[in-house]
Short mmCIF file of N, CA, C and O in Angstrom, two decimals:
data_model
loop_
_atom_site.label_atom_id
_atom_site.label_comp_id
_atom_site.label_asym_id
_atom_site.label_seq_id
_atom_site.Cartn_x
_atom_site.Cartn_y
_atom_site.Cartn_z
N MET W 1228 -41.14 -72.58 58.78
CA MET W 1228 -42.43 -73.37 57.80
C MET W 1228 -43.40 -72.03 57.62
O MET W 1228 -43.99 -71.63 59.00
N PRO W 1229 -43.97 -71.42 56.63
CA PRO W 1229 -45.12 -70.59 56.61
C PRO W 1229 -46.14 -70.92 57.43
O PRO W 1229 -46.79 -72.27 57.12
N ILE W 1230 -47.13 -69.82 57.86
CA ILE W 1230 -48.51 -70.25 58.49
C ILE W 1230 -49.54 -70.13 57.55
O ILE W 1230 -49.46 -68.93 57.43
N LEU W 1231 -50.78 -70.93 57.01
CA LEU W 1231 -51.49 -70.33 56.26
C LEU W 1231 -52.47 -69.61 56.65
O LEU W 1231 -53.31 -70.62 58.05
N VAL W 1232 -52.63 -68.58 57.03
CA VAL W 1232 -54.04 -67.74 57.64
C VAL W 1232 -55.22 -67.09 56.72
O VAL W 1232 -56.13 -67.05 56.98
N ALA W 1233 -55.10 -67.66 55.63
CA ALA W 1233 -55.80 -66.94 54.84
C ALA W 1233 -55.78 -67.33 52.86
O ALA W 1233 -54.61 -67.88 52.93
N ARG W 1234 -56.56 -67.61 51.92
CA ARG W 1234 -56.27 -67.61 50.69
C ARG W 1234 -55.36 -66.57 50.44
O ARG W 1234 -55.18 -65.60 50.66
N SER W 1235 -54.30 -66.72 49.47
CA SER W 1235 -53.31 -65.85 48.88
C SER W 1235 -53.33 -64.58 48.25
O SER W 1235 -52.72 -63.62 48.10
N VAL W 1236 -55.13 -64.45 47.98
CA VAL W 1236 -54.88 -63.29 47.51
C VAL W 1236 -55.92 -62.43 48.59
O VAL W 1236 -56.42 -61.33 48.39
N GLU W 1237 -55.74 -62.47 49.78
CA GLU W 1237 -56.09 -61.63 50.69
C GLU W 1237 -55.07 -61.16 51.64
O GLU W 1237 -53.67 -61.26 51.34
N ASN W 1238 -55.53 -59.73 51.90
CA ASN W 1238 -54.40 -58.59 52.71
C ASN W 1238 -53.78 -59.16 53.88
O ASN W 1238 -52.68 -58.65 54.20
N LEU W 1239 -54.75 -60.28 54.91
CA LEU W 1239 -53.88 -60.22 56.07
C LEU W 1239 -52.76 -61.52 56.09
O LEU W 1239 -53.61 -62.21 55.32
N ARG W 1240 -51.71 -61.15 57.14
CA ARG W 1240 -50.91 -62.59 57.42
C ARG W 1240 -50.01 -62.45 58.38
O ARG W 1240 -50.24 -61.28 58.80
N ALA W 1241 -50.11 -63.77 59.04
CA ALA W 1241 -49.48 -63.62 60.33
C ALA W 1241 -48.59 -64.33 59.84
O ALA W 1241 -48.04 -65.25 59.26
N CYS W 1242 -47.45 -63.64 60.58
CA CYS W 1242 -45.75 -63.73 60.37
C CYS W 1242 -45.21 -63.54 61.50
O CYS W 1242 -45.47 -63.15 62.46
N PHE W 1243 -44.11 -64.00 61.82
CA PHE W 1243 -42.88 -64.08 62.94
C PHE W 1243 -41.70 -63.28 62.38
O PHE W 1243 -40.42 -63.91 62.51
N PRO W 1244 -41.65 -61.73 62.07
CA PRO W 1244 -40.45 -61.14 61.67
C PRO W 1244 -39.43 -60.73 62.93
O PRO W 1244 -39.67 -61.17 64.17
N LYS W 1245 -38.41 -60.80 62.68
CA LYS W 1245 -37.34 -60.38 63.40
C LYS W 1245 -37.09 -58.68 63.33
O LYS W 1245 -37.19 -58.46 62.22
N ILE W 1246 -37.63 -58.30 64.58
CA ILE W 1246 -37.36 -56.77 64.65
C ILE W 1246 -36.56 -56.45 65.16
O ILE W 1246 -36.12 -57.03 66.37
N ASN W 1247 -35.96 -55.14 64.59
CA ASN W 1247 -34.64 -54.29 65.23
C ASN W 1247 -33.76 -55.46 65.36
O ASN W 1247 -32.56 -55.06 66.55
N LYS W 1248 -33.38 -56.30 64.87
CA LYS W 1248 -32.27 -57.45 64.47
C LYS W 1248 -32.03 -58.18 66.13
O LYS W 1248 -30.98 -58.36 66.27
N GLN W 1249 -33.22 -58.22 66.87
CA GLN W 1249 -33.42 -58.56 67.99
C GLN W 1249 -34.25 -60.21 67.90
O GLN W 1249 -33.54 -60.96 67.79
N GLY W 1250 -35.57 -59.96 68.40
CA GLY W 1250 -36.31 -60.91 68.67
C GLY W 1250 -37.32 -61.16 67.34
O GLY W 1250 -37.77 -60.33 67.21
N THR W 1251 -38.29 -62.55 67.72
CA THR W 1251 -39.04 -62.51 66.62
C THR W 1251 -40.56 -62.34 67.65
O THR W 1251 -40.30 -63.12 68.46
N HIS W 1252 -41.34 -61.67 66.82
CA HIS W 1252 -42.79 -61.76 67.50
C HIS W 1252 -43.87 -61.87 66.84
O HIS W 1252 -43.68 -61.66 65.30
N GLU W 1253 -44.87 -62.34 66.96
CA GLU W 1253 -45.61 -62.92 66.33
C GLU W 1253 -46.73 -61.46 65.80
O GLU W 1253 -46.78 -60.42 66.86
N THR W 1254 -46.82 -61.43 64.73
CA THR W 1254 -47.20 -60.27 64.02
C THR W 1254 -48.37 -60.49 62.87
O THR W 1254 -48.79 -61.48 62.23
N VAL W 1255 -49.77 -59.54 62.68
CA VAL W 1255 -50.66 -59.69 61.66
C VAL W 1255 -50.13 -58.65 60.75
O VAL W 1255 -50.02 -57.38 60.90
N LEU W 1256 -49.75 -59.22 59.59
CA LEU W 1256 -49.57 -57.73 58.89
C LEU W 1256 -50.87 -57.72 57.49
O LEU W 1256 -51.37 -58.57 56.90
N ASP W 1257 -50.80 -56.71 57.62
CA ASP W 1257 -52.11 -55.78 56.66
C ASP W 1257 -51.53 -55.16 55.81
O ASP W 1257 -51.16 -53.91 55.72
N SER W 1258 -51.35 -55.71 54.27
CA SER W 1258 -50.64 -54.63 53.38
C SER W 1258 -51.85 -53.26 52.97
O SER W 1258 -50.95 -52.75 52.45
N GLY W 1259 -52.78 -53.50 53.53
CA GLY W 1259 -53.42 -52.46 52.94
C GLY W 1259 -53.79 -51.39 54.35
O GLY W 1259 -54.56 -50.43 54.37
N SER W 1260 -53.33 -51.39 55.20
CA SER W 1260 -53.26 -50.52 56.59
C SER W 1260 -52.61 -49.37 56.62
O SER W 1260 -51.01 -49.63 56.08
N GLU W 1261 -52.78 -48.52 57.07
CA GLU W 1261 -51.46 -47.02 57.11
C GLU W 1261 -51.12 -46.95 58.39
O GLU W 1261 -50.51 -45.96 58.69
N VAL W 1262 -51.54 -47.57 59.32
CA VAL W 1262 -50.60 -47.89 60.66
C VAL W 1262 -50.43 -48.85 61.48
O VAL W 1262 -50.34 -50.27 61.00
N VAL W 1263 -49.40 -48.82 61.99
CA VAL W 1263 -48.37 -49.58 62.97
C VAL W 1263 -48.47 -49.67 63.98
O VAL W 1263 -48.39 -48.60 64.39
N SER W 1264 -49.09 -50.48 64.58
CA SER W 1264 -48.73 -50.88 66.14
C SER W 1264 -48.00 -51.81 66.97
O SER W 1264 -48.15 -52.56 66.36
N ILE W 1265 -47.67 -51.59 68.05
CA ILE W 1265 -46.94 -53.03 68.67
C ILE W 1265 -47.25 -52.13 70.15
O ILE W 1265 -47.32 -51.07 70.42
N PRO W 1266 -47.32 -53.25 70.82
CA PRO W 1266 -47.22 -53.07 72.23
C PRO W 1266 -46.10 -52.50 73.13
O PRO W 1266 -44.72 -52.86 72.68
N GLU W 1267 -46.65 -51.34 73.98
CA GLU W 1267 -45.47 -50.76 74.33
C GLU W 1267 -44.57 -51.58 74.82
O GLU W 1267 -43.17 -51.62 74.86
N LYS W 1268 -44.71 -52.55 75.90
CA LYS W 1268 -43.94 -53.28 76.21
C LYS W 1268 -42.79 -54.19 75.55
O LYS W 1268 -41.59 -54.42 75.85
N VAL W 1269 -43.23 -54.33 74.06
CA VAL W 1269 -42.55 -55.29 73.40
C VAL W 1269 -41.62 -54.15 72.78
O VAL W 1269 -40.58 -54.73 72.25
N ALA W 1270 -42.27 -52.66 72.33
CA ALA W 1270 -41.38 -51.65 71.67
C ALA W 1270 -40.19 -51.61 72.21
O ALA W 1270 -38.91 -51.27 72.16
N THR W 1271 -40.53 -51.71 73.94
CA THR W 1271 -39.06 -50.95 74.83
C THR W 1271 -38.40 -51.88 74.78
O THR W 1271 -37.22 -51.86 75.01
N SER W 1272 -38.83 -53.49 74.92
CA SER W 1272 -37.74 -54.61 75.12
C SER W 1272 -37.08 -55.04 74.22
O SER W 1272 -35.60 -55.15 73.59
N LEU W 1273 -37.54 -54.35 72.79
CA LEU W 1273 -36.54 -54.32 71.72
C LEU W 1273 -35.99 -53.19 71.13
O LEU W 1273 -35.52 -52.87 70.04
N GLY W 1274 -35.90 -51.80 72.50
CA GLY W 1274 -35.30 -50.49 72.04
C GLY W 1274 -35.92 -49.82 70.62
O GLY W 1274 -35.08 -49.03 70.24
N ILE W 1275 -36.70 -49.77 70.51
CA ILE W 1275 -37.57 -49.16 69.28
C ILE W 1275 -38.36 -48.05 70.12
O ILE W 1275 -38.80 -47.84 71.26
N SER W 1276 -37.90 -46.90 69.72
CA SER W 1276 -38.21 -45.59 70.02
C SER W 1276 -39.29 -44.91 69.44
O SER W 1276 -39.59 -45.29 68.26
N TRP W 1277 -39.85 -43.88 69.84
CA TRP W 1277 -41.20 -43.58 69.42
C TRP W 1277 -41.56 -42.22 69.79
O TRP W 1277 -41.10 -41.59 70.82
N ASP W 1278 -41.85 -41.10 69.41
CA ASP W 1278 -42.43 -39.66 70.35
C ASP W 1278 -43.64 -39.75 70.43
O ASP W 1278 -44.87 -39.94 69.73
N PRO W 1279 -44.00 -39.65 71.70
CA PRO W 1279 -45.41 -39.73 72.42
C PRO W 1279 -46.16 -38.58 72.15
O PRO W 1279 -47.39 -38.42 72.54
N GLY W 1280 -45.45 -37.46 71.43
CA GLY W 1280 -46.34 -36.44 71.23
C GLY W 1280 -47.07 -36.40 70.28
O GLY W 1280 -47.93 -35.42 69.91
N VAL W 1281 -46.66 -37.33 69.13
CA VAL W 1281 -47.42 -37.77 67.68
C VAL W 1281 -48.85 -37.91 67.88
O VAL W 1281 -48.84 -38.99 68.73
N LYS W 1282 -49.69 -37.41 67.66
CA LYS W 1282 -51.02 -37.51 67.41
C LYS W 1282 -51.74 -37.61 66.10
O LYS W 1282 -51.28 -36.74 65.22
N MET W 1283 -52.44 -38.30 65.83
CA MET W 1283 -53.08 -38.68 64.15
C MET W 1283 -54.74 -38.86 64.77
O MET W 1283 -55.00 -39.33 65.72
N GLU W 1284 -55.39 -38.10 63.52
CA GLU W 1284 -56.72 -38.49 63.59
C GLU W 1284 -57.08 -39.67 62.32
O GLU W 1284 -56.42 -39.75 61.27
N MET W 1285 -57.91 -40.46 63.13
CA MET W 1285 -58.31 -41.71 62.49
C MET W 1285 -59.70 -41.76 62.33
O MET W 1285 -60.60 -40.69 62.82
N GLU W 1286 -60.25 -42.42 61.59
CA GLU W 1286 -61.77 -42.59 61.08
C GLU W 1286 -61.77 -44.13 61.29
O GLU W 1286 -61.08 -44.97 60.41
N GLY W 1287 -62.66 -44.52 61.86
CA GLY W 1287 -62.97 -45.88 62.03
C GLY W 1287 -63.92 -46.47 60.93
O GLY W 1287 -64.46 -45.44 59.97
N VAL W 1288 -64.24 -47.54 60.74
CA VAL W 1288 -64.94 -48.21 59.58
C VAL W 1288 -66.52 -47.73 59.62
O VAL W 1288 -67.03 -47.97 58.81
N HIS W 1289 -67.07 -47.29 60.91
CA HIS W 1289 -68.18 -46.67 61.00
C HIS W 1289 -68.25 -45.54 60.90
O HIS W 1289 -69.28 -44.58 61.08
N GLY W 1290 -67.34 -44.71 60.37
CA GLY W 1290 -67.21 -43.22 60.23
C GLY W 1290 -66.85 -42.64 61.42
O GLY W 1290 -66.88 -41.09 61.38
N ASP W 1291 -66.77 -43.30 62.62
CA ASP W 1291 -66.54 -42.45 64.11
C ASP W 1291 -64.75 -42.29 63.73
O ASP W 1291 -64.46 -42.85 63.21
N GLY W 1292 -64.66 -40.81 64.34
CA GLY W 1292 -63.27 -40.64 64.22
C GLY W 1292 -62.69 -40.02 65.49
O GLY W 1292 -63.57 -39.65 66.50
N GLY W 1293 -61.56 -39.38 65.37
CA GLY W 1293 -61.01 -38.88 66.58
C GLY W 1293 -59.03 -38.67 66.66
O GLY W 1293 -58.74 -39.09 65.84
N LEU W 1294 -59.04 -37.98 67.49
CA LEU W 1294 -57.28 -38.00 67.85
C LEU W 1294 -57.00 -39.06 68.77
O LEU W 1294 -57.65 -39.64 69.63
N TRP W 1295 -56.06 -39.77 67.93
CA TRP W 1295 -55.54 -41.45 68.61
C TRP W 1295 -54.11 -40.80 69.22
O TRP W 1295 -53.41 -40.38 68.30
N GLU W 1296 -53.83 -41.15 70.25
CA GLU W 1296 -52.37 -40.90 70.76
C GLU W 1296 -51.33 -42.30 70.49
O GLU W 1296 -52.10 -43.48 70.51
#
């Protein structure tokens, strides 16, 4: 049963996808976002790997920015 969290024209959605063919976890889907984040504990439990050496430069909504790990 879908949970309505916003009008259908809004970009944010709450959903419960099956991740890595394992477990479902509550997520917020923002179709306008360029970044995907997941708690390290959840990623590890689902067998998701990542490169900890990757850093990206980001800018906040107020123009502040910097390197994020």
